[in-house]
Short mmCIF file of C-alpha atoms in Angstrom, two decimals:
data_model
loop_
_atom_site.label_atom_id
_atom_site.label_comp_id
_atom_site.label_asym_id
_atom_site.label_seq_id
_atom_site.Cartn_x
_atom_site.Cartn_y
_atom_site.Cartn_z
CA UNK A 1 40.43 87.56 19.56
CA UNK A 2 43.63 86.55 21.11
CA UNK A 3 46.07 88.96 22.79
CA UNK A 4 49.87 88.29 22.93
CA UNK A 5 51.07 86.97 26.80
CA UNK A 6 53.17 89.47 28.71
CA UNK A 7 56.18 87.45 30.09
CA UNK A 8 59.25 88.46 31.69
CA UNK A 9 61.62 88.25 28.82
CA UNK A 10 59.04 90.83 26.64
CA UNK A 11 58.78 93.05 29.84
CA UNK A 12 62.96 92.97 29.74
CA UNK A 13 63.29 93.08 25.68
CA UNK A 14 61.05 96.79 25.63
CA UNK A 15 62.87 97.63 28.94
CA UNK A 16 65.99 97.34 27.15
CA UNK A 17 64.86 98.71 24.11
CA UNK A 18 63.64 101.85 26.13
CA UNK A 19 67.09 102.09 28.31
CA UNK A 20 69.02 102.17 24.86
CA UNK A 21 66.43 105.19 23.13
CA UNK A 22 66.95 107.01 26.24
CA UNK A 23 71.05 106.36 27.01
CA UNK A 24 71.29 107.48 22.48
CA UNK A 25 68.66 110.82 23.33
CA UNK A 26 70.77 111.85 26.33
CA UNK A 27 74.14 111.07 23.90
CA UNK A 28 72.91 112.72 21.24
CA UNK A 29 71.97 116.11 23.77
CA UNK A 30 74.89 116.06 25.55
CA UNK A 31 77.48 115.57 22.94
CA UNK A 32 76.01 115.43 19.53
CA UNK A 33 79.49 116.01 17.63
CA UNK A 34 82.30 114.96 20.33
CA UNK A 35 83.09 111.20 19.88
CA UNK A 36 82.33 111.58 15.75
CA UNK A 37 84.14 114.81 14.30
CA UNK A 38 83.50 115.77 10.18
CA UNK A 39 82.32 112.90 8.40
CA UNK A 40 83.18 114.35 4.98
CA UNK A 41 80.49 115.91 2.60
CA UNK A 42 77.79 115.80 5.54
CA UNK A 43 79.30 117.01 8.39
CA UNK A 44 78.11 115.90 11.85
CA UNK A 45 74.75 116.81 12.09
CA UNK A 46 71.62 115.52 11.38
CA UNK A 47 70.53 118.58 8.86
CA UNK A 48 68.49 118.78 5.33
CA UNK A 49 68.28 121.56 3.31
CA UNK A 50 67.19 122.43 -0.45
CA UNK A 51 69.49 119.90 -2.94
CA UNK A 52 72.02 121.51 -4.95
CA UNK A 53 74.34 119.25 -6.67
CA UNK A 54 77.60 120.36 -5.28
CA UNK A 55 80.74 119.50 -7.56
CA UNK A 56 81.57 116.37 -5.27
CA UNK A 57 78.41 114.98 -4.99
CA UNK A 58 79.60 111.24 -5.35
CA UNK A 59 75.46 109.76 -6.39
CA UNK A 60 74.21 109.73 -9.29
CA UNK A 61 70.94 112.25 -10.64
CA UNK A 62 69.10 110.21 -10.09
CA UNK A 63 69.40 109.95 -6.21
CA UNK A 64 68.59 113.69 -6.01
CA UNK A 65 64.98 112.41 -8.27
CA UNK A 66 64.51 110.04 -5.50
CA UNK A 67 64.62 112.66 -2.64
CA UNK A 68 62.94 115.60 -3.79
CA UNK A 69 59.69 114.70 -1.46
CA UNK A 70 62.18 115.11 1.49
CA UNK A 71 62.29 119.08 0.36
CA UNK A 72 58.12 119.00 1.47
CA UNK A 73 59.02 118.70 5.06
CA UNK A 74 59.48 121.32 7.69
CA UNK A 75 63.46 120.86 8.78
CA UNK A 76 62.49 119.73 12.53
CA UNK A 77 59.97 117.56 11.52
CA UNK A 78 62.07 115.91 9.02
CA UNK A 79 65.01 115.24 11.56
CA UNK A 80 62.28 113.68 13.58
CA UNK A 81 61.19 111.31 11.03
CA UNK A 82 64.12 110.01 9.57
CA UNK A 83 65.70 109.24 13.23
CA UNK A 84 62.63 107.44 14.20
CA UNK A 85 62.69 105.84 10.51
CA UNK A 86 66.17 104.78 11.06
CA UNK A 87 65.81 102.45 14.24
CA UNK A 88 62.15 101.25 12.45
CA UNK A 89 64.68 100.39 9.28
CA UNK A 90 66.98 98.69 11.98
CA UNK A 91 64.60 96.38 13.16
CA UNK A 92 63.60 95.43 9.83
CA UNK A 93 66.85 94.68 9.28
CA UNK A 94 67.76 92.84 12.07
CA UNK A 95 64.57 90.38 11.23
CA UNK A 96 65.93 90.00 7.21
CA UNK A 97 68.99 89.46 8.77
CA UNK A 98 67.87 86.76 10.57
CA UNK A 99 66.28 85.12 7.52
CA UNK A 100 69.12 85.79 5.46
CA UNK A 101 71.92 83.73 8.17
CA UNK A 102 68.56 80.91 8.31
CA UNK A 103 69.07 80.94 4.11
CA UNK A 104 70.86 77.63 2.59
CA UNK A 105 71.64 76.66 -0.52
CA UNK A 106 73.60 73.18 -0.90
CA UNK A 107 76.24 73.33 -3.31
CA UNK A 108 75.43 73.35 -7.07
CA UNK A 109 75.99 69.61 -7.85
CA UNK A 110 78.82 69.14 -10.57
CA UNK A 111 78.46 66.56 -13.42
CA UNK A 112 78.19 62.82 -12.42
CA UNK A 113 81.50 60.82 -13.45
CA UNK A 114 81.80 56.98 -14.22
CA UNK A 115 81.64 56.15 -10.71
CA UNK A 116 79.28 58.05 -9.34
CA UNK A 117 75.62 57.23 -8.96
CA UNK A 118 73.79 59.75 -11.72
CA UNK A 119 72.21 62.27 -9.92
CA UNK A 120 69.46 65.58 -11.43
CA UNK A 121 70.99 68.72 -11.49
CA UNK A 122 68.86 71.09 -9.79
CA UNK A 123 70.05 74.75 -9.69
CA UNK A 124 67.49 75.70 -6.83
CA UNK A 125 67.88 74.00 -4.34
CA UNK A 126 65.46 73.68 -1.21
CA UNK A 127 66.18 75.81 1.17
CA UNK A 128 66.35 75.14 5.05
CA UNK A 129 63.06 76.50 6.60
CA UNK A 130 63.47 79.80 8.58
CA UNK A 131 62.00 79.99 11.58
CA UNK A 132 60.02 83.12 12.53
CA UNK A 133 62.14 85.43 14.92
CA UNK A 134 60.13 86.48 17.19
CA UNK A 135 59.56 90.18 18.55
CA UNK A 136 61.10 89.66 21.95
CA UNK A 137 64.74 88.96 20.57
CA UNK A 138 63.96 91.59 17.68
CA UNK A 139 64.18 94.50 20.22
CA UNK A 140 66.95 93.03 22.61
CA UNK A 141 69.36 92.96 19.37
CA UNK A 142 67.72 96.66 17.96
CA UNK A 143 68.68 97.86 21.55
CA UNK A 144 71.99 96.33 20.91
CA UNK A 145 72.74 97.20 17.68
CA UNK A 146 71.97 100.59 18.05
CA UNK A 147 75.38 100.98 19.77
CA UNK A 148 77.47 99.55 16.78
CA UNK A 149 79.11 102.38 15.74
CA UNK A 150 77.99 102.28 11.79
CA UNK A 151 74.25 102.14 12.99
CA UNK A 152 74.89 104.74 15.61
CA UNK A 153 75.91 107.10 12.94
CA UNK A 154 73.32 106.39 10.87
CA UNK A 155 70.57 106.72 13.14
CA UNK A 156 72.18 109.94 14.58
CA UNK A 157 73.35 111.84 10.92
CA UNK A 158 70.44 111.06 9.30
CA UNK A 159 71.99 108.24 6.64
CA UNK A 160 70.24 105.73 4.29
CA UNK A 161 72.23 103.14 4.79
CA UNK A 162 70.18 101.08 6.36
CA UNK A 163 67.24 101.61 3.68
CA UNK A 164 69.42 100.61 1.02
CA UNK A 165 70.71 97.74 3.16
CA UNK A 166 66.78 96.47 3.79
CA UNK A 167 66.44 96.64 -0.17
CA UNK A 168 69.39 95.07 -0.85
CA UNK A 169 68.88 91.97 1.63
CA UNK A 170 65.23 91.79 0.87
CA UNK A 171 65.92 91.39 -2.91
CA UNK A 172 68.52 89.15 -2.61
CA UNK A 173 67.09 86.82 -0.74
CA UNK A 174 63.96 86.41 -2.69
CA UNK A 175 63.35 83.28 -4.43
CA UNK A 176 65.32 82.70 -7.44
CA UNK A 177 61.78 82.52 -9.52
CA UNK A 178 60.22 85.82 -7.89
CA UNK A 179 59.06 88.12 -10.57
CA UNK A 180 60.95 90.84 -10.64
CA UNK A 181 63.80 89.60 -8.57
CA UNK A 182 66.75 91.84 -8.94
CA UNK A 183 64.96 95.14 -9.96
CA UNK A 184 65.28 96.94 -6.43
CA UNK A 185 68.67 96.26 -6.48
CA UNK A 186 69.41 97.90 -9.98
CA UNK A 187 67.50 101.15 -8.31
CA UNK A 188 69.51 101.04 -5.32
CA UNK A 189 72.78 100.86 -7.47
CA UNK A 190 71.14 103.77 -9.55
CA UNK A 191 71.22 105.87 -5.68
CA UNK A 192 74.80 104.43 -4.89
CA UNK A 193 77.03 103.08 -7.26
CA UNK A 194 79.10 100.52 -4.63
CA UNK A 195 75.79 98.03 -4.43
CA UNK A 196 76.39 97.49 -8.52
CA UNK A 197 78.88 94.80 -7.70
CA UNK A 198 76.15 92.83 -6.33
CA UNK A 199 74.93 92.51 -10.17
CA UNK A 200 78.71 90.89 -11.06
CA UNK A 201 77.90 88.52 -8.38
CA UNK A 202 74.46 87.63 -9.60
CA UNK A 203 75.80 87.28 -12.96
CA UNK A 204 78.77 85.25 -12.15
CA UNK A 205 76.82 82.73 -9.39
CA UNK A 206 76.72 79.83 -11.51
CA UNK A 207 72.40 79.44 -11.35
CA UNK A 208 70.39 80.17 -14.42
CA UNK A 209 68.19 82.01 -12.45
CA UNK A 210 69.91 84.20 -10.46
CA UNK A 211 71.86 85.33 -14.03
CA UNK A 212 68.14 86.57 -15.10
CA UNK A 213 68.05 88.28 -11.53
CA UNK A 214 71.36 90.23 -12.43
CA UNK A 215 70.49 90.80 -16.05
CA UNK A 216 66.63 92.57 -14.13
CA UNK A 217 69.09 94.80 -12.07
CA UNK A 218 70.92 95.18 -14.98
CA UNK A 219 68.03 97.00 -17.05
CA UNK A 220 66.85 98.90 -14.13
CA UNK A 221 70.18 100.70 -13.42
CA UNK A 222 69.96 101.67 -16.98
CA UNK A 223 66.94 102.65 -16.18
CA UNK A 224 67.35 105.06 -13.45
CA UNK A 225 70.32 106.30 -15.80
CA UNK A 226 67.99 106.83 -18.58
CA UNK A 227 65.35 108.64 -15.83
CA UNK A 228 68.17 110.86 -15.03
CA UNK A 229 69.43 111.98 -18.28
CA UNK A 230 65.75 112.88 -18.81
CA UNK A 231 64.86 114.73 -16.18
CA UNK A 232 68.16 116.34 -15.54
CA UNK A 233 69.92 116.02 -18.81
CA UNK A 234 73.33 118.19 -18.32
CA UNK A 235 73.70 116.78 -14.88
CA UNK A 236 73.52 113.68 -15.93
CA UNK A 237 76.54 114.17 -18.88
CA UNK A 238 78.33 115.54 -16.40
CA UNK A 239 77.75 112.93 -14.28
CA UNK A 240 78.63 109.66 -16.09
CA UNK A 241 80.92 111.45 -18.73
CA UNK A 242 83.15 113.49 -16.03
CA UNK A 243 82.69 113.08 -12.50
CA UNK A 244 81.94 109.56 -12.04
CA UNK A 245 85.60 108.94 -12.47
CA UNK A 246 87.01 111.36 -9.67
CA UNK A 247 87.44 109.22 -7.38
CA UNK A 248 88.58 112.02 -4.76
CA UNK A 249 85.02 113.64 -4.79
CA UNK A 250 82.71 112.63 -2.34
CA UNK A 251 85.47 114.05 0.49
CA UNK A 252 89.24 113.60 1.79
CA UNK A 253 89.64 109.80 1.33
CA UNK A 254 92.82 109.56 3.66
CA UNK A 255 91.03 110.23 6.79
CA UNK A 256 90.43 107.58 9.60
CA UNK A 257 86.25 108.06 8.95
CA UNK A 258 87.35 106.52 5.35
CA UNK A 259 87.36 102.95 5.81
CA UNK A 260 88.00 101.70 2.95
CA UNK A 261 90.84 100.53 0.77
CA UNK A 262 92.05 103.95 -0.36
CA UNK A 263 91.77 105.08 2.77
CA UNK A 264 93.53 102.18 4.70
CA UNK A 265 97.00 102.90 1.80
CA UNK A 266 96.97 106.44 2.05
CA UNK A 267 97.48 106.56 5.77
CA UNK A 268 99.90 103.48 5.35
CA UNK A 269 101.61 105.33 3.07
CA UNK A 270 101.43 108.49 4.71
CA UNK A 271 100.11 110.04 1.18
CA UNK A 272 96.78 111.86 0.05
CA UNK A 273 97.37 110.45 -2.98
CA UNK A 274 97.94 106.51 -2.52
CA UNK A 275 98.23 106.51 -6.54
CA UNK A 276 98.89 102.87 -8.43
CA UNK A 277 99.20 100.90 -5.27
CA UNK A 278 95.45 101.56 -3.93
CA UNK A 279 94.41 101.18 -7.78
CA UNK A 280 96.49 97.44 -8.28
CA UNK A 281 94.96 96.60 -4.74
CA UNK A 282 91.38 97.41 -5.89
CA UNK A 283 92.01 95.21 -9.02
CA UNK A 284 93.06 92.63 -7.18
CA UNK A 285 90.56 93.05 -4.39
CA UNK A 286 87.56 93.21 -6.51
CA UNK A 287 88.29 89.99 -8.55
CA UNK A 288 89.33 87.65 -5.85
CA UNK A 289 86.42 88.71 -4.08
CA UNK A 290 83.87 88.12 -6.97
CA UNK A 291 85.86 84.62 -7.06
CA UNK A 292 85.36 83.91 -3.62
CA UNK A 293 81.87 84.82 -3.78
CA UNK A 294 80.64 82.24 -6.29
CA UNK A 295 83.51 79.63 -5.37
CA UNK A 296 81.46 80.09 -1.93
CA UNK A 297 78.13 79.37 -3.15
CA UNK A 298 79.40 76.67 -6.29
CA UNK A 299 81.96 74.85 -4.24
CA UNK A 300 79.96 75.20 -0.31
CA UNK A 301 76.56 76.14 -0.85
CA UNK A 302 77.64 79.34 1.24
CA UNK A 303 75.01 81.86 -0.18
CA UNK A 304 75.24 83.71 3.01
CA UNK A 305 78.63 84.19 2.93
CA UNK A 306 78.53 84.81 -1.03
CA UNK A 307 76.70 87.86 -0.70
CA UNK A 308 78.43 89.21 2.34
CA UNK A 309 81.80 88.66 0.76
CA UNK A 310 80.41 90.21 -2.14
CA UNK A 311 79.08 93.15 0.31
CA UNK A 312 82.39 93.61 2.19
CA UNK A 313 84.69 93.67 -1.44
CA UNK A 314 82.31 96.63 -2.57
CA UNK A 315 82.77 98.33 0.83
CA UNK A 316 86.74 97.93 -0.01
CA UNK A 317 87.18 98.68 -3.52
CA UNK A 318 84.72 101.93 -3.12
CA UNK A 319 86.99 105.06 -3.16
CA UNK A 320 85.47 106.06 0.03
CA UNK A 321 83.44 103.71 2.47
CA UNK A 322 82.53 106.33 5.49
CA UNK A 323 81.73 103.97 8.54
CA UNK A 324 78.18 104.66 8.36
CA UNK A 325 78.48 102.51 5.44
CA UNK A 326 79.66 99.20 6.98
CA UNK A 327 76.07 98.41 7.98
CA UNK A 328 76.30 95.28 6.77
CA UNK A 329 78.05 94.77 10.00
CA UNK A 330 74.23 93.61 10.99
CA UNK A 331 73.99 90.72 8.50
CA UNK A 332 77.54 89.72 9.39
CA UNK A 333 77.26 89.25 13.07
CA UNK A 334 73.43 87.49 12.21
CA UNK A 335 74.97 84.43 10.28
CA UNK A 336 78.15 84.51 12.84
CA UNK A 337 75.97 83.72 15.28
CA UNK A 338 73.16 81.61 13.03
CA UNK A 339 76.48 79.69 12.41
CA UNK A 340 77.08 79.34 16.32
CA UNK A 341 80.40 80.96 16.47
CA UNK A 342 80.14 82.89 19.76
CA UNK A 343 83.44 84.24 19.84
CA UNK A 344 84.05 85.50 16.79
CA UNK A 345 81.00 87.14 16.55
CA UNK A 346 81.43 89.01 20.09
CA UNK A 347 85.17 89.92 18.52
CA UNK A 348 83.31 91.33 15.07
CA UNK A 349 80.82 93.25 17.26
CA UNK A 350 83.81 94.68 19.50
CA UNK A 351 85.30 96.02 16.48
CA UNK A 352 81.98 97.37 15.07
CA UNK A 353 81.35 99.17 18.94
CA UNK A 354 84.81 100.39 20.00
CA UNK A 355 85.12 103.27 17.61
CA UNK A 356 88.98 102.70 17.39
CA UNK A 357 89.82 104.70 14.48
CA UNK A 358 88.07 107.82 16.99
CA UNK A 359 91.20 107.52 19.41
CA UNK A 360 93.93 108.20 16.60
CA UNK A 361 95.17 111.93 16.08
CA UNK A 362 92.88 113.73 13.61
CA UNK A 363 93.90 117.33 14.05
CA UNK A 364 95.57 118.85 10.73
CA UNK A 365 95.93 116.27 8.57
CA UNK A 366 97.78 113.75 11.27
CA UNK A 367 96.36 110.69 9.80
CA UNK A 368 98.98 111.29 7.73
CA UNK A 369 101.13 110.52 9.83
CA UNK A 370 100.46 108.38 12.31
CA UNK A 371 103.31 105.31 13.45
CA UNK A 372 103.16 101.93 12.50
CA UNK A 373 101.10 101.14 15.91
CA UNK A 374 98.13 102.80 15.16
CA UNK A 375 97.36 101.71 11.97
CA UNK A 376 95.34 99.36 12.67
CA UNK A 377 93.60 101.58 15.58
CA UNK A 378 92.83 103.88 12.17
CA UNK A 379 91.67 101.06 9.84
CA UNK A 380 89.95 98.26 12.02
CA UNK A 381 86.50 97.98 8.96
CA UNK A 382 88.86 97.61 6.27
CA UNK A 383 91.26 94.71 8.01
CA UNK A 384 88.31 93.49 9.28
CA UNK A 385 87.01 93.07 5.88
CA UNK A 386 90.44 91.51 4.24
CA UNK A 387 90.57 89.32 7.27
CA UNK A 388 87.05 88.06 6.38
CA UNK A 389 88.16 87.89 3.08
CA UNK A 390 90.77 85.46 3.86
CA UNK A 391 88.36 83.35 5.94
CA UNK A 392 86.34 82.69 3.29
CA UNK A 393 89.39 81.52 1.39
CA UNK A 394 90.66 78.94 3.57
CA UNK A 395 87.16 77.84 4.43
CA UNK A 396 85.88 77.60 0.68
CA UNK A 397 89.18 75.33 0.34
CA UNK A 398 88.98 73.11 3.46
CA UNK A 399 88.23 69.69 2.87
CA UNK A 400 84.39 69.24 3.32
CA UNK A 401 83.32 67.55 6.91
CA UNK A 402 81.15 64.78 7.38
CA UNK A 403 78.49 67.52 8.88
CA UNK A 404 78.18 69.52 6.21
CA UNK A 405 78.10 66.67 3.95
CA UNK A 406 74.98 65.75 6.06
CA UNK A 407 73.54 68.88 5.86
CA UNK A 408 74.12 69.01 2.02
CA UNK A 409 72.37 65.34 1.44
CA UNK A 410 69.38 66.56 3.64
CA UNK A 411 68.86 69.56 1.68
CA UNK A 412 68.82 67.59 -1.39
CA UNK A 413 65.71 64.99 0.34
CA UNK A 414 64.62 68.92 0.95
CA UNK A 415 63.72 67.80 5.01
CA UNK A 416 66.36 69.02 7.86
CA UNK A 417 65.99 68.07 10.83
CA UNK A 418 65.83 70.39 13.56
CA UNK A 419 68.98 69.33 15.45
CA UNK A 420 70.66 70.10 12.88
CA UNK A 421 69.61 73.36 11.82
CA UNK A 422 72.13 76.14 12.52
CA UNK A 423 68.66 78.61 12.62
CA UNK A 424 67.68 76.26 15.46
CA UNK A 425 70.25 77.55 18.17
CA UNK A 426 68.22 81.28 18.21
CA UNK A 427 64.32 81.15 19.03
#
């Protein structure tokens, strides 16, 4: 039987690991509610208690069906577990992150002309092998990570964003031919709506088989639907009849812990009520992001960045995105820095840590109005997200370089070779 070797960079990654437990237990003690404030429905502790569907509950029946076992569990011991099973949840997500930025698809060839040499048209593609990350850098970037705000909040209120997040990346990057690829994703969507628009992007991503992934996720958010109405039939009429449209229930969406497109126009507009411009914006938002998301994967090959654009337009369009939500901050700074770009994936990561939108004035409603200044101090996720947005844009529409014309004709041989590999630059 062999034993794993103790080196110096394992004795440093659990060292680190250990310093950041210990720094986020003596935070936590010391001032478990100072740097956050109200975070809406939950407030800002980490707290479970019997489930009664309040009138703004913003998930569907079907959600509270999900989490009756946590109601079996003593209150303390609960607590216990889900912190614990939120930084185990974060370093399964850092290591599907890694897989997911190691992921490539080349572009979907297009039809061969007169002049062209005739060429199959395979819609799944080989993909570059992922390497195996390690456990030494898996706990240097958990103890890191932990101190991105989003995760911090999730670890800290008890959140499942970063369960759905695991489920989410783990389905999606499944092989297109995996039975039953796309069916955790249609229950995920049945416990939040927002991850739905990852079916419109399954549906619209140009490969047959990723169309029968999205029409899988497809049936099983009917499915949890159907559970609901079943088990909790008036709940559920009320639910998808009534309160699925009020978009002003799951909390006060012009706050600065509201980071999402409603939120971003109300305190622009120094409104509660941000009206037809937030709801033209969403339109807008929610098809050019679709767009970009399989323009991206058709056009580039970019499945990475066709799910995370995908990922970031849901976070937008949703009525409220609370920061906890913008966990996908995780995956983002993975294929920044799978990609090698160093300095914009320290600037992402500054953004995610500096807690900006803390510093603005939040007593009695001044959100509302804060000076021109500050704005951005109160939305950095959701510019951060348009910005990306626009990235994607001018990169699905830049003329393709002789490298990644390289990389595209080794992918089609189905061999890369190592120099080249962008998941070569992390061991």
């Amino acid at each position: 039987m062999t034993y794993p070797t103790v080196t110096v960079r394992s004795l440093l990654a659990v060292g680190a690991l250990a310093l950041s437990l210990t720094a986020l237990a003596v935070f936590a003690a010391l001032c478990p509610a100072a740097p956050f404030g109200p975070t809406g429905p939950t407030g800002p502790t980490v707290s479970f208690t019997e489930y009664v569907q309040p009138a703004s509950a913003a998930s569907p029946p079907f959600a509270a069906i999900l989490f009756v076992p946590v109601t079996w569990l003593p209150v303390a011991t609960l607590n216990a577990v889900v912190v614990v099973g939120n930084v185990l949840l974060l370093a399964l997500l850092v290591r599907l992150s890694w897989r997911f930025a190691a992921h490539r698809h080349a572009p979907i060839p297009l039809l061969p002309t007169a002049t062209s040499v005739p060429t199959p048209v395979r819609f799944s593609l080989p993909s570059v092998p992922v390497p195996v990350l390690s456990w030494v850098p898996v706990l240097l970037c958990v103890a890191v990570a932990l101190w991105l705000e989003p995760v911090l909040r999730t670890v800290l209120f008890g959140e499942i964003g970063l369960a759905l997040t695991c489920v989410v990346l783990w389905d999606l990057t499944r092989p297109d031919h995996a039975l039953g690829k796309g069916f955790a994703l249609g229950v995920v969507a049945g416990v939040e709506l927002a991850p739905a628009l990852f079916i419109a992007y399954l549906l619209l991503a140009g490969r047959p088989d990723a169309v029968r992934a999205g029409l899988t996720a497809l049936g099983s958010l009917v499915g949890t639907m159907l559970l609901g109405a079943l088990v909790l039939p008036g709940a559920s009429l009320d639910f998808w009849t009534l309160r699925v449209f009020e978009t002003g229930r799951a909390g006060e969406g012009w706050t600065s812990d509201n980071q999402s497109l409603q939120g971003l126009f109300a305190r622009a507009l120094h409104t509660t009520e941000p009206g037809v411009a937030w709801a033209v914006a969403c339109v807008v938002i929610t098809f050019a992001g679709l767009w970009l998301a399989r323009r991206a994967v058709v056009r580039k090959g970019l499945e990475t960045w066709g799910i995370l654009i995908t990922a970031l337009t849901a976070l937008l369009v949703s009525p409220v995105s609370w920061s906890h939500h913008w966990v996908w901050c995780v995956p983002l700074l993975a294929v920044l820095l799978a990609e090698g770009r160093w300095r914009t994936a320290a600037a992402v990561a500054l953004v995610f840590a500096a807690r900006t939108f803390r510093l603005v004035p939040h007593e009695g409603g001044a959100e509302l109005r804060l000076p021109w200044w500050q704005q951005p101090l109160a939305s950095p996720y959701a510019l951060l997200g348009l910005a990306l947005l626009a990235y994607v844009a001018y990169r699905c529409h830049a003329p393709r370089t002789r490298t990644a014309t390289r990389l595209r004709a080794t992918a089609l041989a189905g061999q890369l070779p190592a120099s080249n590999s962008s998941a070569s630059t992390i061991r």
